[in-house]
Amino acid sequence: MTSFFARMFRQGRPCHLRRAAAAVCAVLAMLPLSGCPLNEVAFGPLTNSDLRLFQSRLVYEVAGETTDAVVADFNRDGRPDVAAVNPDTKNVSVLIADDAGGFKAAVNYALLDAPSALHAADLNGDGAPDLVVTVEPLSHVAVLIAKGDGAFEAAVPVNLVSGSVPRGVAVADVTGDGRPDVVTADSGSDTVTVLAGLGGASFEAPVRVACGAGPRWVTAADVDGDGQPDIITANRDSDNLSLLMNTGAGLAGAVGLPCGTAPRMAAAGDLNGDGLPDLVVSNTGSADLSILLNQGGGAFAPELRQPLGQPPTRLVLGDFNRDGKTDLAALLFDAGTGGSLGVFAFFQGDGAWGFGAPKFFGGGWQPFGLVAADMNRDGMLDLVTADAGMKAVAVVRGRGNGGFETDQRFAVGNTPRAAVVDDFNGDGKADLVVANMDSNNLMLLTGDGAGGFTRQPAALPVFGKPRSLVSGDLNGDGKPDLVASILEQKALTVYLGTGNGLFILASPVTVLSPGSIYMSQVRSMALADLNGDGKLDLVTGNSNADTVSVMLGKGNGTFEPPNEMKAANYPIGLTLADINRDGKLDIVFISRNDPDQANDAAEPRVVRMLGNGDGTFDTASIQRYTTGAGPSDLAVGDYSGGGVPDAATVHTANDSIFRLDGSGDGKFKAGARLNVGESPVSVLLADLGGDGLADLITTHLDGYAVVRYSRGGGQFEAPRHFLAGDGATTSVLRDVNGDGVPDLIILNKGTSDVSVLLGKR
């Protein structure tokens, strides 16, 4: 599996991304583009590598496809460190906290075969946590003794009975002699193995106790309050838990406890405030949680269920919102594919036994391990994930209120392709409307003013595949309306907003001249007052007809007949901007070959047409500027400085953008190519740093956005990366929580949701 770091940079050069929002490489090597006459440029170094523009996960590379992690202070400096197991590379990666709030480069310790789980505990009493790692193929545990300075001795194998196949591990003083013992869940023999500790990496001979079938997890908790740790296993194949009570002379025979199907793990914590550890079980087969309330003496109340809709795997308990009640966070998998959703769900505890409605957050690409710990020592619980897809561990900082510094996810329809932000229900808070191409609808998500959204149950049908979407007050009633382009329709669909979150279907907008034989296929459009009459006008790029149309607004939600202009081939990425600085809006768009026509060899260009200020445009003023092959999106903004509009186009197949610097006279200079990482699909230009320069934001199909600060003069800093969902397509930049800082909204077609990354400054 290609790592997160390698997929971002296909050059294959050595590059250590120390954090998702920090420096990756000071200068990127440029790939040649055959036949391209444009210059290629490199990026400068970061001026502030610790600056995070959006709330996002902090990502740290490890040696392989990590599946589990632990947090402990391995060098006894008071700062939490991380260790992670990597089955594919047969080693353990240890990351020691640095002085800047991050981690030093991982140090790797070899094992004899693939590890599956690990636990940190001080086995030799020197105050430094050691590591115990299960090695399934060899039916042993590997013990790594800490040196106390963050380093470890070489792994010492400790054999279990042949065929045990240990899947889970816990450490507790089961024998009551004051020394830590190791307990494993053995999926190959349906047993629990106890390795009584003798100190350090020395143990007595393994002792087996039978449990349920196919145990995948083991945990220790004093469920009866006698001061001795009892053992609980989650048994995937027998669909139950096994409770092995500690008698003081050993473990009693297993007692079965009910749960859902295919339990993955069980966590112990006090859910109802009675001081007794309750049990929460993640059931991958039944896609729910089982909750077992402790009644004391080793007895539990009848099982309670919390449905989730998608299978949970790893879960953690803790007070994430500091209200004194136990909350829960769980990684979710896709019930259909069995793969990771890259999402974790947060549930606020009610202090009894139940949990509130889940909030969903981005968890990475393929997170398998999940740990709760206060990583930055601010008194608020954070999360650490072990992500096999990224070959990294990620720190998700908690906000102390049930929120997390990562993208919050909100489910929408299939293939979200366009979005607009406005106050559609009149409560003064930013709402979101998303066009879902393969659901054939528009979906309203009402905002809470803090960056959260609630999907409204009734979507707007659009009788086809919506491709582009704009909003504005079309009828002068002070309420935002919608215009949507439908690929199968010749006309645009208009919805007039009522101001309470509802819409009325209005007269369609014709964009092609009478008698046109084409479907318009409007893939981009813009709303603005082109003639200064105070009414919004509409401009469309008609890809199938190779034309651009202008429809002047009447101020009542309808438009004048179209002024259709033959402009260029297959126009997309249309935007309005005052390119020549005469106070009149001009049209800028991409002209390219039709990707559905194999014999269309039109040269890709950026086209600029000057506006006359009266709603008409001067076709004689058209200028065309060469760009790279296959442009898919366009943005205009002043990244060079001096108030001169510049332009940038994105090129997915070539992993690049092309920069067209404005010359100040309404023209653009020759372009320059910038490599921006794998599969960019959209581009934004916006001033994120508050210095008057437009910064470069690209969204990438593999599920992340990249920000490059402008230094002026057409120069950009090295990238800062921010993770989103799979199949990220379009981005919108707006302040959705009212703090005056731009927030980033990313549409994810692979996960059928949107990522909201709140801005930071």
Short mmCIF file of C-alpha atoms in Angstrom, two decimals, residues 11 39 77 97 109 152 182 191 209 228 235 265 291 305 315 332 336 342 372 465 494 532 598 609 639 679 682 717 758:
data_model
loop_
_atom_site.label_atom_id
_atom_site.label_comp_id
_atom_site.label_asym_id
_atom_site.label_seq_id
_atom_site.Cartn_x
_atom_site.Cartn_y
_atom_site.Cartn_z
CA GLN A 11 8.30 12.12 -7.28
CA ASN A 39 8.01 27.61 -17.31
CA ASP A 77 10.01 13.89 30.63
CA ALA A 97 7.62 14.04 21.88
CA TYR A 109 12.43 -1.81 16.50
CA PHE A 152 14.30 0.41 23.98
CA VAL A 182 0.76 -10.26 30.70
CA THR A 191 -8.14 -19.25 25.43
CA VAL A 209 -7.82 -20.55 30.69
CA GLN A 228 -8.08 -7.62 42.02
CA ASN A 235 -15.19 -13.24 21.33
CA MET A 265 -13.51 -5.08 21.58
CA ILE A 291 -23.79 -1.65 27.03
CA ARG A 305 -28.05 -1.67 22.60
CA LEU A 315 -13.68 2.60 20.77
CA LEU A 332 -16.49 3.22 11.96
CA GLY A 336 -20.84 -2.94 2.50
CA GLY A 342 -12.05 7.10 7.67
CA ALA A 372 -7.59 8.70 24.15
CA LYS A 465 -27.90 15.42 -12.41
CA VAL A 494 -34.55 28.24 -10.16
CA GLY A 532 -25.39 48.35 -12.30
CA ALA A 598 -12.17 11.32 -28.56
CA MET A 609 -13.54 38.58 -22.39
CA TYR A 639 -1.42 36.42 -5.48
CA SER A 679 -4.59 14.38 -8.46
CA SER A 682 -10.11 22.13 -7.76
CA GLU A 717 5.60 28.80 0.16
CA LEU A 758 -12.79 25.44 10.84
#
